N, C-alpha and C. Protein backbone atom coordinates (compact mmCIF):
# COMPACT_ATOMS: atom_id res chain seq x y z
N MET A 1 21.10 -35.97 -2.43
CA MET A 1 19.74 -36.23 -3.08
C MET A 1 18.92 -36.67 -1.91
N ARG A 2 19.26 -37.28 -0.89
CA ARG A 2 18.50 -37.96 0.09
C ARG A 2 17.76 -36.79 1.08
N ALA A 3 18.51 -35.66 1.21
CA ALA A 3 18.10 -34.54 2.12
C ALA A 3 17.01 -33.80 1.37
N HIS A 4 16.80 -34.00 0.14
CA HIS A 4 15.80 -33.24 -0.59
C HIS A 4 14.49 -34.00 -0.73
N CYS A 5 14.59 -35.38 -0.52
CA CYS A 5 13.48 -36.33 -0.42
C CYS A 5 12.53 -36.01 0.65
N VAL A 6 11.24 -36.11 0.56
CA VAL A 6 10.21 -36.02 1.50
C VAL A 6 9.92 -37.21 2.15
N ARG A 7 10.20 -37.59 3.33
CA ARG A 7 9.80 -38.75 3.76
C ARG A 7 8.17 -39.05 4.12
N LYS A 8 7.57 -40.19 3.83
CA LYS A 8 6.32 -40.35 4.02
C LYS A 8 6.06 -41.18 5.25
N THR A 9 5.08 -40.82 6.19
CA THR A 9 4.62 -41.42 7.30
C THR A 9 3.38 -42.06 7.03
N THR A 10 2.78 -42.86 7.90
CA THR A 10 1.40 -43.45 7.76
C THR A 10 0.91 -43.16 9.13
N ASP A 11 -0.55 -42.74 9.12
CA ASP A 11 -1.13 -42.81 10.28
C ASP A 11 -1.86 -43.99 10.54
N SER A 12 -2.75 -43.86 11.63
CA SER A 12 -3.45 -45.25 11.89
C SER A 12 -4.36 -45.62 10.91
N ASN A 13 -4.72 -45.04 9.81
CA ASN A 13 -5.61 -45.55 8.87
C ASN A 13 -4.77 -45.77 7.56
N ASN A 14 -3.50 -45.91 7.53
CA ASN A 14 -2.46 -46.33 6.63
C ASN A 14 -2.62 -45.23 5.38
N ASN A 15 -3.02 -44.02 5.65
CA ASN A 15 -3.01 -43.10 4.62
C ASN A 15 -1.59 -42.34 4.73
N SER A 16 -1.01 -42.00 3.76
CA SER A 16 0.25 -41.49 3.79
C SER A 16 0.07 -40.02 3.80
N ILE A 17 0.88 -39.36 4.69
CA ILE A 17 0.80 -37.77 4.96
C ILE A 17 2.25 -37.16 4.61
N ALA A 18 2.28 -36.02 4.37
CA ALA A 18 3.55 -35.50 4.11
C ALA A 18 4.28 -35.40 5.47
N ASN A 19 5.58 -35.50 5.62
CA ASN A 19 6.32 -35.37 6.72
C ASN A 19 6.72 -34.03 7.21
N ILE A 20 7.21 -33.89 8.23
CA ILE A 20 7.50 -32.67 8.97
C ILE A 20 8.51 -31.77 8.03
N PRO A 21 9.53 -32.06 7.25
CA PRO A 21 10.01 -31.17 6.48
C PRO A 21 9.23 -30.11 5.58
N LEU A 22 8.19 -30.53 5.04
CA LEU A 22 7.24 -29.75 4.38
C LEU A 22 6.57 -28.66 5.25
N ALA A 23 6.10 -29.09 6.37
CA ALA A 23 5.48 -28.27 7.43
C ALA A 23 6.70 -27.16 7.92
N ARG A 24 7.77 -27.70 8.13
CA ARG A 24 8.89 -26.81 8.50
C ARG A 24 9.10 -25.76 7.39
N ARG A 25 9.13 -26.12 6.14
CA ARG A 25 9.41 -25.26 4.98
C ARG A 25 8.32 -24.09 5.08
N PHE A 26 6.99 -24.54 5.27
CA PHE A 26 6.08 -23.70 5.17
C PHE A 26 6.10 -22.68 6.34
N VAL A 27 6.39 -22.98 7.42
CA VAL A 27 6.42 -22.15 8.60
C VAL A 27 7.77 -21.36 8.41
N SER A 28 8.72 -21.71 7.83
CA SER A 28 9.95 -20.81 7.42
C SER A 28 9.53 -19.99 6.58
N THR A 29 8.80 -20.30 5.51
CA THR A 29 8.53 -19.29 4.55
C THR A 29 7.60 -18.22 5.02
N ALA A 30 6.63 -18.52 5.83
CA ALA A 30 5.76 -17.74 6.51
C ALA A 30 6.36 -16.89 7.47
N MET A 31 7.43 -17.20 8.19
CA MET A 31 8.24 -16.35 8.93
C MET A 31 9.10 -15.22 8.18
N GLU A 32 9.51 -15.90 7.25
CA GLU A 32 10.34 -14.97 6.21
C GLU A 32 9.57 -13.80 5.59
N LEU A 33 8.05 -14.25 5.22
CA LEU A 33 7.27 -13.35 4.75
C LEU A 33 6.58 -12.23 5.82
N ASP A 34 6.93 -12.76 7.07
CA ASP A 34 6.38 -11.97 8.28
C ASP A 34 4.96 -11.99 8.40
N ALA A 35 4.40 -13.30 8.27
CA ALA A 35 2.95 -13.62 8.18
C ALA A 35 2.42 -12.96 9.55
N PRO A 36 2.85 -13.13 10.79
CA PRO A 36 2.19 -12.63 11.91
C PRO A 36 2.29 -11.04 11.78
N GLY A 37 3.41 -10.33 11.33
CA GLY A 37 3.46 -8.92 11.15
C GLY A 37 2.26 -8.49 10.14
N LEU A 38 2.25 -9.10 9.09
CA LEU A 38 1.22 -8.73 8.01
C LEU A 38 -0.36 -8.89 8.65
N VAL A 39 -0.56 -9.96 9.36
CA VAL A 39 -1.77 -10.12 9.82
C VAL A 39 -2.04 -9.01 10.89
N LEU A 40 -1.06 -8.53 11.67
CA LEU A 40 -1.38 -7.50 12.66
C LEU A 40 -1.51 -6.28 12.06
N LEU A 41 -0.85 -5.95 11.06
CA LEU A 41 -0.76 -4.73 10.18
C LEU A 41 -2.14 -4.47 9.45
N CYS A 42 -2.42 -5.64 8.79
CA CYS A 42 -3.81 -5.58 8.07
C CYS A 42 -4.91 -5.56 8.86
N GLY A 43 -4.92 -6.32 10.03
CA GLY A 43 -6.00 -6.36 11.15
C GLY A 43 -6.21 -5.02 11.58
N GLY A 44 -5.01 -4.43 12.03
CA GLY A 44 -5.32 -3.01 12.65
C GLY A 44 -5.72 -2.03 11.71
N LEU A 45 -5.22 -2.04 10.48
CA LEU A 45 -5.74 -0.93 9.45
C LEU A 45 -7.20 -1.35 9.06
N ILE A 46 -7.69 -2.44 8.80
CA ILE A 46 -9.01 -2.72 8.63
C ILE A 46 -9.78 -2.35 9.87
N SER A 47 -9.47 -2.71 11.04
CA SER A 47 -10.22 -2.61 12.28
C SER A 47 -10.45 -0.80 12.46
N ALA A 48 -9.27 -0.22 12.22
CA ALA A 48 -9.34 1.29 12.51
C ALA A 48 -9.99 2.04 11.38
N LEU A 49 -9.97 1.47 10.25
CA LEU A 49 -10.44 2.35 8.98
C LEU A 49 -11.88 1.97 8.63
N ALA A 50 -12.21 0.60 8.83
CA ALA A 50 -13.60 0.31 8.27
C ALA A 50 -14.87 1.04 9.00
N PRO A 51 -14.80 1.39 10.24
CA PRO A 51 -15.87 2.11 10.77
C PRO A 51 -16.07 3.40 10.07
N LEU A 52 -14.79 3.98 9.64
CA LEU A 52 -14.90 5.36 9.17
C LEU A 52 -15.55 5.21 7.68
N GLY A 53 -14.98 4.21 6.98
CA GLY A 53 -15.43 3.94 5.62
C GLY A 53 -16.89 3.63 5.54
N LEU A 54 -17.48 2.76 6.54
CA LEU A 54 -18.63 2.36 6.49
C LEU A 54 -19.72 3.46 6.97
N GLN A 55 -19.13 4.74 7.34
CA GLN A 55 -19.88 5.70 7.79
C GLN A 55 -20.78 5.44 8.93
N LEU A 56 -20.24 4.58 10.01
CA LEU A 56 -20.98 4.35 11.12
C LEU A 56 -21.51 5.32 11.88
N ASN A 57 -20.63 6.61 11.79
CA ASN A 57 -21.01 7.73 12.54
C ASN A 57 -22.23 8.39 12.17
N ASN A 58 -22.52 8.33 10.95
CA ASN A 58 -23.91 8.81 10.58
C ASN A 58 -25.05 7.91 11.01
N THR A 59 -24.92 6.63 11.08
CA THR A 59 -25.89 5.64 11.56
C THR A 59 -26.02 5.68 12.95
N TYR A 60 -24.80 5.64 13.72
CA TYR A 60 -24.94 5.47 15.12
C TYR A 60 -24.49 6.64 16.02
N GLY A 61 -23.77 7.49 15.48
CA GLY A 61 -23.23 8.68 16.09
C GLY A 61 -21.74 8.55 16.56
N TRP A 62 -21.07 9.41 16.71
CA TRP A 62 -19.64 9.22 16.99
C TRP A 62 -19.32 8.69 18.45
N GLY A 63 -20.28 8.71 19.38
CA GLY A 63 -20.02 8.10 20.74
C GLY A 63 -20.55 6.78 21.00
N SER A 64 -20.85 6.12 19.79
CA SER A 64 -21.52 4.81 19.86
C SER A 64 -20.37 3.78 20.07
N VAL A 65 -20.82 2.49 20.66
CA VAL A 65 -19.97 1.55 20.76
C VAL A 65 -19.49 0.80 19.49
N GLN A 66 -20.49 0.88 18.43
CA GLN A 66 -20.23 0.24 17.07
C GLN A 66 -19.15 0.93 16.25
N LEU A 67 -18.90 2.33 16.66
CA LEU A 67 -17.81 3.12 15.94
C LEU A 67 -16.54 2.96 16.98
N ILE A 68 -16.66 3.27 18.20
CA ILE A 68 -15.64 3.30 19.06
C ILE A 68 -14.69 2.04 19.19
N THR A 69 -15.54 0.89 19.20
CA THR A 69 -14.89 -0.54 19.62
C THR A 69 -13.84 -0.85 18.59
N PRO A 70 -14.41 -0.89 17.05
CA PRO A 70 -13.20 -1.17 16.11
C PRO A 70 -12.16 -0.16 16.14
N LEU A 71 -12.34 1.11 16.14
CA LEU A 71 -11.18 2.04 16.31
C LEU A 71 -10.27 1.57 17.45
N VAL A 72 -10.72 1.39 18.62
CA VAL A 72 -9.91 1.12 19.80
C VAL A 72 -9.09 -0.16 19.48
N VAL A 73 -9.91 -1.33 18.96
CA VAL A 73 -9.19 -2.65 18.55
C VAL A 73 -8.16 -2.17 17.61
N GLY A 74 -8.54 -1.41 16.59
CA GLY A 74 -7.41 -1.07 15.46
C GLY A 74 -6.22 -0.53 15.90
N VAL A 75 -6.43 0.46 16.81
CA VAL A 75 -5.22 1.27 17.42
C VAL A 75 -4.41 0.35 18.38
N LEU A 76 -5.18 -0.42 18.98
CA LEU A 76 -4.26 -1.62 19.90
C LEU A 76 -3.61 -2.62 19.17
N THR A 77 -4.17 -3.06 18.00
CA THR A 77 -3.49 -3.93 17.09
C THR A 77 -2.39 -3.40 16.39
N LEU A 78 -2.58 -2.03 16.02
CA LEU A 78 -1.22 -1.41 15.25
C LEU A 78 -0.22 -1.17 16.28
N ALA A 79 -0.49 -0.83 17.63
CA ALA A 79 0.47 -0.90 18.68
C ALA A 79 1.12 -2.08 18.84
N ALA A 80 0.43 -3.35 18.78
CA ALA A 80 1.00 -4.56 18.89
C ALA A 80 2.00 -4.81 17.72
N PHE A 81 1.52 -4.46 16.53
CA PHE A 81 2.23 -4.56 15.34
C PHE A 81 3.69 -3.94 15.51
N VAL A 82 3.52 -2.72 16.07
CA VAL A 82 4.93 -1.98 16.02
C VAL A 82 5.79 -2.64 17.09
N TYR A 83 5.19 -3.06 18.15
CA TYR A 83 5.93 -3.77 19.26
C TYR A 83 6.47 -5.18 18.51
N TYR A 84 5.64 -5.95 17.86
CA TYR A 84 6.19 -6.97 17.23
C TYR A 84 7.24 -6.74 16.26
N GLU A 85 7.05 -5.86 15.48
CA GLU A 85 8.07 -5.58 14.51
C GLU A 85 9.59 -4.93 15.03
N LEU A 86 9.22 -4.35 16.16
CA LEU A 86 10.69 -3.88 16.84
C LEU A 86 11.29 -4.82 17.66
N ARG A 87 10.62 -5.94 18.33
CA ARG A 87 11.14 -6.79 19.32
C ARG A 87 11.22 -8.09 18.89
N LEU A 88 10.15 -8.71 18.15
CA LEU A 88 9.99 -10.02 17.96
C LEU A 88 10.23 -10.62 16.54
N ALA A 89 10.07 -9.96 15.56
CA ALA A 89 10.14 -10.32 14.26
C ALA A 89 11.54 -10.59 13.85
N THR A 90 11.73 -11.65 13.22
CA THR A 90 13.13 -12.09 12.70
C THR A 90 13.40 -11.54 11.23
N HIS A 91 12.19 -11.40 10.44
CA HIS A 91 12.41 -10.57 9.35
C HIS A 91 11.15 -9.83 9.11
N PRO A 92 11.33 -8.54 9.72
CA PRO A 92 10.29 -7.68 9.81
C PRO A 92 9.75 -7.09 8.39
N VAL A 93 8.30 -7.04 8.19
CA VAL A 93 7.93 -6.45 6.93
C VAL A 93 8.16 -4.94 6.87
N VAL A 94 8.11 -4.25 7.99
CA VAL A 94 8.39 -2.81 7.98
C VAL A 94 9.64 -2.56 8.96
N HIS A 95 10.66 -2.19 8.57
CA HIS A 95 11.82 -1.90 9.39
C HIS A 95 11.63 -0.61 9.87
N ILE A 96 11.16 -0.46 11.23
CA ILE A 96 10.68 0.70 11.84
C ILE A 96 12.05 1.50 11.99
N ARG A 97 13.19 0.99 12.25
CA ARG A 97 14.35 1.58 12.50
C ARG A 97 14.78 2.63 11.41
N LEU A 98 14.35 2.13 10.34
CA LEU A 98 14.53 2.80 9.01
C LEU A 98 13.99 4.24 9.13
N LEU A 99 12.98 4.54 9.89
CA LEU A 99 12.23 5.72 10.00
C LEU A 99 12.99 6.81 10.73
N LYS A 100 14.09 6.27 11.39
CA LYS A 100 15.05 7.30 12.20
C LYS A 100 16.02 7.89 11.18
N VAL A 101 16.14 7.33 9.88
CA VAL A 101 16.84 7.92 8.86
C VAL A 101 16.05 9.13 8.11
N ARG A 102 16.52 10.22 8.11
CA ARG A 102 15.72 11.54 7.91
C ARG A 102 15.19 11.39 6.31
N THR A 103 16.12 11.10 5.57
CA THR A 103 15.88 10.93 4.08
C THR A 103 14.84 9.97 3.78
N PHE A 104 15.01 8.66 4.41
CA PHE A 104 14.00 7.74 4.12
C PHE A 104 12.75 8.25 4.78
N ALA A 105 12.60 8.91 6.00
CA ALA A 105 11.42 9.16 6.48
C ALA A 105 10.69 10.38 5.65
N CYS A 106 11.54 11.27 5.15
CA CYS A 106 10.96 12.35 4.40
C CYS A 106 10.36 11.63 3.05
N ALA A 107 10.94 10.78 2.62
CA ALA A 107 10.66 9.98 1.26
C ALA A 107 9.34 9.15 1.42
N ILE A 108 9.02 8.63 2.42
CA ILE A 108 8.02 7.90 2.83
C ILE A 108 6.71 8.97 3.07
N MET A 109 7.00 9.94 3.85
CA MET A 109 5.95 11.03 4.17
C MET A 109 5.43 11.62 2.79
N THR A 110 6.51 12.04 1.82
CA THR A 110 6.19 12.59 0.55
C THR A 110 5.31 11.67 -0.25
N ALA A 111 5.69 10.48 -0.32
CA ALA A 111 5.13 9.46 -1.03
C ALA A 111 3.61 9.14 -0.69
N MET A 112 3.50 9.16 0.77
CA MET A 112 2.21 8.92 1.45
C MET A 112 1.23 10.20 1.24
N LEU A 113 1.71 11.41 1.17
CA LEU A 113 0.91 12.62 0.91
C LEU A 113 0.56 12.64 -0.59
N PHE A 114 1.51 12.27 -1.39
CA PHE A 114 1.21 12.22 -2.91
C PHE A 114 0.27 11.32 -3.20
N PHE A 115 0.34 10.14 -2.63
CA PHE A 115 -0.63 8.97 -3.02
C PHE A 115 -2.06 9.25 -2.27
N PHE A 116 -1.96 9.91 -1.16
CA PHE A 116 -3.43 10.46 -0.59
C PHE A 116 -3.83 11.44 -1.58
N ALA A 117 -3.17 12.41 -2.01
CA ALA A 117 -3.88 13.44 -2.77
C ALA A 117 -4.43 12.85 -4.03
N PHE A 118 -3.54 11.94 -4.60
CA PHE A 118 -3.98 11.35 -5.88
C PHE A 118 -5.13 10.47 -5.79
N ASN A 119 -5.18 9.64 -4.71
CA ASN A 119 -6.42 8.71 -4.79
C ASN A 119 -7.69 9.51 -4.51
N VAL A 120 -7.60 10.58 -3.55
CA VAL A 120 -8.69 11.25 -3.07
C VAL A 120 -9.25 11.88 -4.66
N SER A 121 -8.15 12.43 -5.32
CA SER A 121 -8.68 13.13 -6.55
C SER A 121 -9.20 11.98 -7.64
N LEU A 122 -8.69 10.96 -7.39
CA LEU A 122 -9.19 9.81 -8.41
C LEU A 122 -10.59 9.62 -8.09
N PHE A 123 -11.14 9.43 -7.03
CA PHE A 123 -12.47 9.04 -6.59
C PHE A 123 -13.34 10.21 -6.66
N PHE A 124 -12.90 11.62 -6.41
CA PHE A 124 -13.79 12.58 -6.42
C PHE A 124 -13.83 13.56 -7.51
N PHE A 125 -12.93 13.13 -8.51
CA PHE A 125 -12.73 14.05 -9.75
C PHE A 125 -14.07 14.15 -10.56
N THR A 126 -14.48 12.79 -10.98
CA THR A 126 -15.60 12.73 -11.72
C THR A 126 -16.91 13.54 -11.39
N PRO A 127 -17.39 13.39 -10.02
CA PRO A 127 -18.51 14.07 -9.66
C PRO A 127 -18.16 15.80 -9.47
N TYR A 128 -16.84 15.90 -9.00
CA TYR A 128 -16.39 17.43 -9.09
C TYR A 128 -16.49 18.13 -10.41
N ILE A 129 -16.02 17.55 -11.43
CA ILE A 129 -15.84 18.09 -12.66
C ILE A 129 -17.38 18.21 -13.18
N GLN A 130 -18.31 17.13 -12.96
CA GLN A 130 -19.58 17.27 -13.51
C GLN A 130 -20.31 18.35 -12.81
N VAL A 131 -20.14 18.69 -11.44
CA VAL A 131 -20.81 19.83 -10.90
C VAL A 131 -20.40 21.20 -11.15
N THR A 132 -19.00 21.28 -11.13
CA THR A 132 -18.52 22.69 -11.34
C THR A 132 -18.35 22.94 -12.67
N ARG A 133 -18.22 22.19 -13.66
CA ARG A 133 -18.17 22.43 -15.00
C ARG A 133 -19.29 22.25 -15.86
N ASP A 134 -20.21 21.59 -15.25
CA ASP A 134 -21.38 21.18 -15.79
C ASP A 134 -21.31 20.39 -17.21
N VAL A 135 -20.66 19.23 -17.19
CA VAL A 135 -20.26 18.33 -18.08
C VAL A 135 -20.97 17.04 -17.93
N SER A 136 -21.13 16.30 -18.95
CA SER A 136 -21.85 15.13 -18.90
C SER A 136 -20.75 13.96 -18.14
N ALA A 137 -21.57 12.89 -17.69
CA ALA A 137 -20.72 11.96 -17.07
C ALA A 137 -19.65 11.18 -18.06
N ARG A 138 -19.86 11.13 -19.28
CA ARG A 138 -19.13 10.50 -20.25
C ARG A 138 -17.89 11.61 -20.68
N THR A 139 -18.06 12.84 -20.56
CA THR A 139 -16.94 13.64 -20.66
C THR A 139 -15.93 13.75 -19.56
N ALA A 140 -16.59 13.69 -18.28
CA ALA A 140 -15.91 13.63 -17.07
C ALA A 140 -15.09 12.35 -16.90
N MET A 141 -15.66 11.18 -17.22
CA MET A 141 -14.84 9.99 -17.33
C MET A 141 -13.74 9.87 -18.52
N LEU A 142 -13.93 10.68 -19.57
CA LEU A 142 -12.76 10.76 -20.41
C LEU A 142 -11.59 11.58 -19.83
N LEU A 143 -12.09 12.74 -19.18
CA LEU A 143 -10.91 13.59 -18.65
C LEU A 143 -10.27 12.90 -17.52
N GLN A 144 -10.93 11.92 -16.74
CA GLN A 144 -10.30 11.18 -15.68
C GLN A 144 -9.35 10.05 -16.30
N GLN A 145 -9.65 9.80 -17.48
CA GLN A 145 -8.77 8.65 -18.14
C GLN A 145 -7.32 9.15 -18.46
N GLY A 146 -7.06 10.29 -18.12
CA GLY A 146 -5.58 10.84 -18.31
C GLY A 146 -4.80 10.22 -17.27
N THR A 147 -5.44 9.69 -16.05
CA THR A 147 -4.49 9.09 -15.27
C THR A 147 -3.92 7.76 -15.63
N THR A 148 -4.34 7.19 -16.76
CA THR A 148 -3.84 5.95 -17.29
C THR A 148 -2.33 6.27 -17.60
N GLY A 149 -2.10 7.57 -18.31
CA GLY A 149 -0.75 7.98 -18.53
C GLY A 149 0.20 7.68 -17.46
N TYR A 150 -0.35 8.16 -16.18
CA TYR A 150 0.54 7.99 -14.87
C TYR A 150 0.96 6.79 -14.61
N TYR A 151 0.11 5.67 -14.73
CA TYR A 151 0.41 4.18 -14.60
C TYR A 151 1.30 3.69 -15.50
N ILE A 152 1.01 4.12 -16.83
CA ILE A 152 2.09 3.58 -17.89
C ILE A 152 3.44 4.18 -17.60
N GLY A 153 3.47 5.58 -17.14
CA GLY A 153 4.73 6.11 -16.69
C GLY A 153 5.35 5.39 -15.62
N LEU A 154 4.71 4.79 -14.74
CA LEU A 154 5.14 4.09 -13.63
C LEU A 154 5.96 3.00 -14.01
N PHE A 155 5.31 2.06 -14.92
CA PHE A 155 5.98 0.96 -15.43
C PHE A 155 7.25 1.35 -16.26
N ILE A 156 7.16 2.33 -17.21
CA ILE A 156 8.17 2.77 -17.98
C ILE A 156 9.41 3.21 -17.10
N GLY A 157 9.06 4.00 -16.06
CA GLY A 157 10.12 4.48 -15.18
C GLY A 157 10.81 3.47 -14.32
N GLY A 158 10.15 2.44 -13.84
CA GLY A 158 10.63 1.22 -13.20
C GLY A 158 11.52 0.39 -14.11
N TRP A 159 10.94 0.20 -15.29
CA TRP A 159 11.81 -0.49 -16.10
C TRP A 159 13.07 0.07 -16.60
N ALA A 160 12.98 1.53 -16.70
CA ALA A 160 14.22 2.29 -17.15
C ALA A 160 15.15 2.31 -15.82
N MET A 161 14.74 2.41 -14.62
CA MET A 161 15.46 2.25 -13.51
C MET A 161 16.26 0.90 -13.53
N GLN A 162 15.54 -0.20 -13.68
CA GLN A 162 16.04 -1.50 -13.64
C GLN A 162 17.17 -1.66 -14.72
N VAL A 163 16.83 -1.20 -15.84
CA VAL A 163 17.99 -1.49 -17.09
C VAL A 163 19.11 -0.61 -16.96
N THR A 164 19.02 0.63 -16.55
CA THR A 164 20.38 1.43 -16.66
C THR A 164 20.81 1.61 -15.32
N LYS A 165 20.23 1.09 -14.17
CA LYS A 165 20.78 1.12 -12.87
C LYS A 165 21.09 2.65 -12.44
N ARG A 166 20.42 3.48 -12.90
CA ARG A 166 20.29 4.94 -12.68
C ARG A 166 18.93 5.33 -12.06
N TYR A 167 18.87 5.26 -10.56
CA TYR A 167 17.63 5.44 -9.99
C TYR A 167 17.28 7.06 -9.76
N ARG A 168 18.33 7.82 -9.37
CA ARG A 168 18.10 9.15 -9.02
C ARG A 168 17.67 10.00 -10.22
N ARG A 169 18.24 9.61 -11.52
CA ARG A 169 17.95 10.54 -12.71
C ARG A 169 16.36 10.33 -13.14
N TRP A 170 16.15 8.97 -12.92
CA TRP A 170 14.67 8.82 -13.37
C TRP A 170 13.68 9.22 -12.44
N ALA A 171 13.93 9.34 -11.25
CA ALA A 171 13.16 9.83 -10.11
C ALA A 171 12.95 11.04 -10.31
N TRP A 172 14.05 11.97 -10.44
CA TRP A 172 13.94 13.50 -10.76
C TRP A 172 13.03 13.71 -12.06
N LEU A 173 13.36 12.95 -13.11
CA LEU A 173 12.61 13.06 -14.39
C LEU A 173 11.10 12.95 -14.01
N GLY A 174 10.67 11.87 -13.30
CA GLY A 174 9.26 11.68 -12.90
C GLY A 174 8.87 12.70 -12.04
N TRP A 175 9.52 13.28 -11.04
CA TRP A 175 8.85 14.31 -10.48
C TRP A 175 8.80 15.63 -11.17
N SER A 176 9.67 15.85 -12.16
CA SER A 176 9.64 17.07 -12.92
C SER A 176 8.43 17.06 -13.94
N LEU A 177 8.16 15.91 -14.45
CA LEU A 177 7.02 15.68 -15.36
C LEU A 177 5.65 15.76 -14.51
N SER A 178 5.70 15.31 -13.42
CA SER A 178 4.48 15.54 -12.60
C SER A 178 4.25 17.01 -12.21
N LEU A 179 5.30 17.83 -12.06
CA LEU A 179 5.30 19.06 -11.70
C LEU A 179 4.76 19.94 -12.84
N VAL A 180 5.38 19.54 -14.14
CA VAL A 180 4.85 20.19 -15.39
C VAL A 180 3.47 19.74 -15.57
N ALA A 181 2.91 18.58 -15.43
CA ALA A 181 1.55 18.27 -15.60
C ALA A 181 0.63 18.92 -14.58
N VAL A 182 1.00 19.14 -13.44
CA VAL A 182 0.14 20.11 -12.56
C VAL A 182 0.15 21.64 -12.99
N CYS A 183 1.22 22.07 -13.45
CA CYS A 183 1.47 23.37 -13.88
C CYS A 183 0.50 23.59 -15.23
N LEU A 184 0.50 22.72 -16.07
CA LEU A 184 -0.33 22.78 -17.23
C LEU A 184 -1.87 22.70 -16.87
N MET A 185 -2.08 21.83 -15.77
CA MET A 185 -3.48 21.63 -15.50
C MET A 185 -3.93 23.06 -14.72
N LEU A 186 -3.08 23.67 -14.09
CA LEU A 186 -3.54 24.94 -13.34
C LEU A 186 -3.62 26.03 -14.49
N ARG A 187 -2.78 26.05 -15.38
CA ARG A 187 -2.82 27.01 -16.49
C ARG A 187 -4.35 26.96 -17.26
N SER A 188 -4.75 25.57 -17.41
CA SER A 188 -5.80 25.28 -18.44
C SER A 188 -7.14 25.52 -17.66
N ARG A 189 -7.01 25.64 -16.39
CA ARG A 189 -8.23 25.87 -15.55
C ARG A 189 -9.04 27.13 -15.96
N GLY A 190 -8.41 28.15 -16.36
CA GLY A 190 -9.04 29.47 -16.68
C GLY A 190 -9.35 30.35 -15.39
N THR A 191 -10.21 31.38 -15.63
CA THR A 191 -10.37 32.31 -14.46
C THR A 191 -11.67 32.22 -13.66
N SER A 192 -12.44 31.20 -14.38
CA SER A 192 -13.70 31.08 -13.50
C SER A 192 -13.62 29.95 -12.42
N SER A 193 -12.57 29.40 -12.16
CA SER A 193 -12.38 28.32 -11.03
C SER A 193 -11.94 29.13 -9.71
């Protein structure tokens, strides 16, 4: 019981402050969550992608300091992240050594390409359908709401995997349903596309 108690100390003003075990617990939790790695990863990605997202190339040009500096800082920060994760992290947020396993690396690349394509279509589908099909904004938004089924399917699939402990079966079912959905979409396009 005594080990779990937090001792109180007093500073020069007789105010009680939490003792070191709470601070040690905080630092231990931060290291288990790999806070330094997360800071390096997020900082590097934000520094590298923000100038592109802010379209600084349109304002200042591709050779400007305002565009190149954040890109260089982002790349250097991401390089520091890889070094930190490989050499220094006790609980790495990204196990970079797993990328040497071909199955894992292919699965990550497939998921990355799938989500890249999905997110691009999510943002550009509404204006695309309005211009190419000459439909109203309301109709285009209703067509885009079909993605809601995708997110519901993610939750149902995850729940099914957890309950049945059969992961491969549900993953193949999900990929098959995605393929059927794309084929139905292509079939319904018509000949004018």
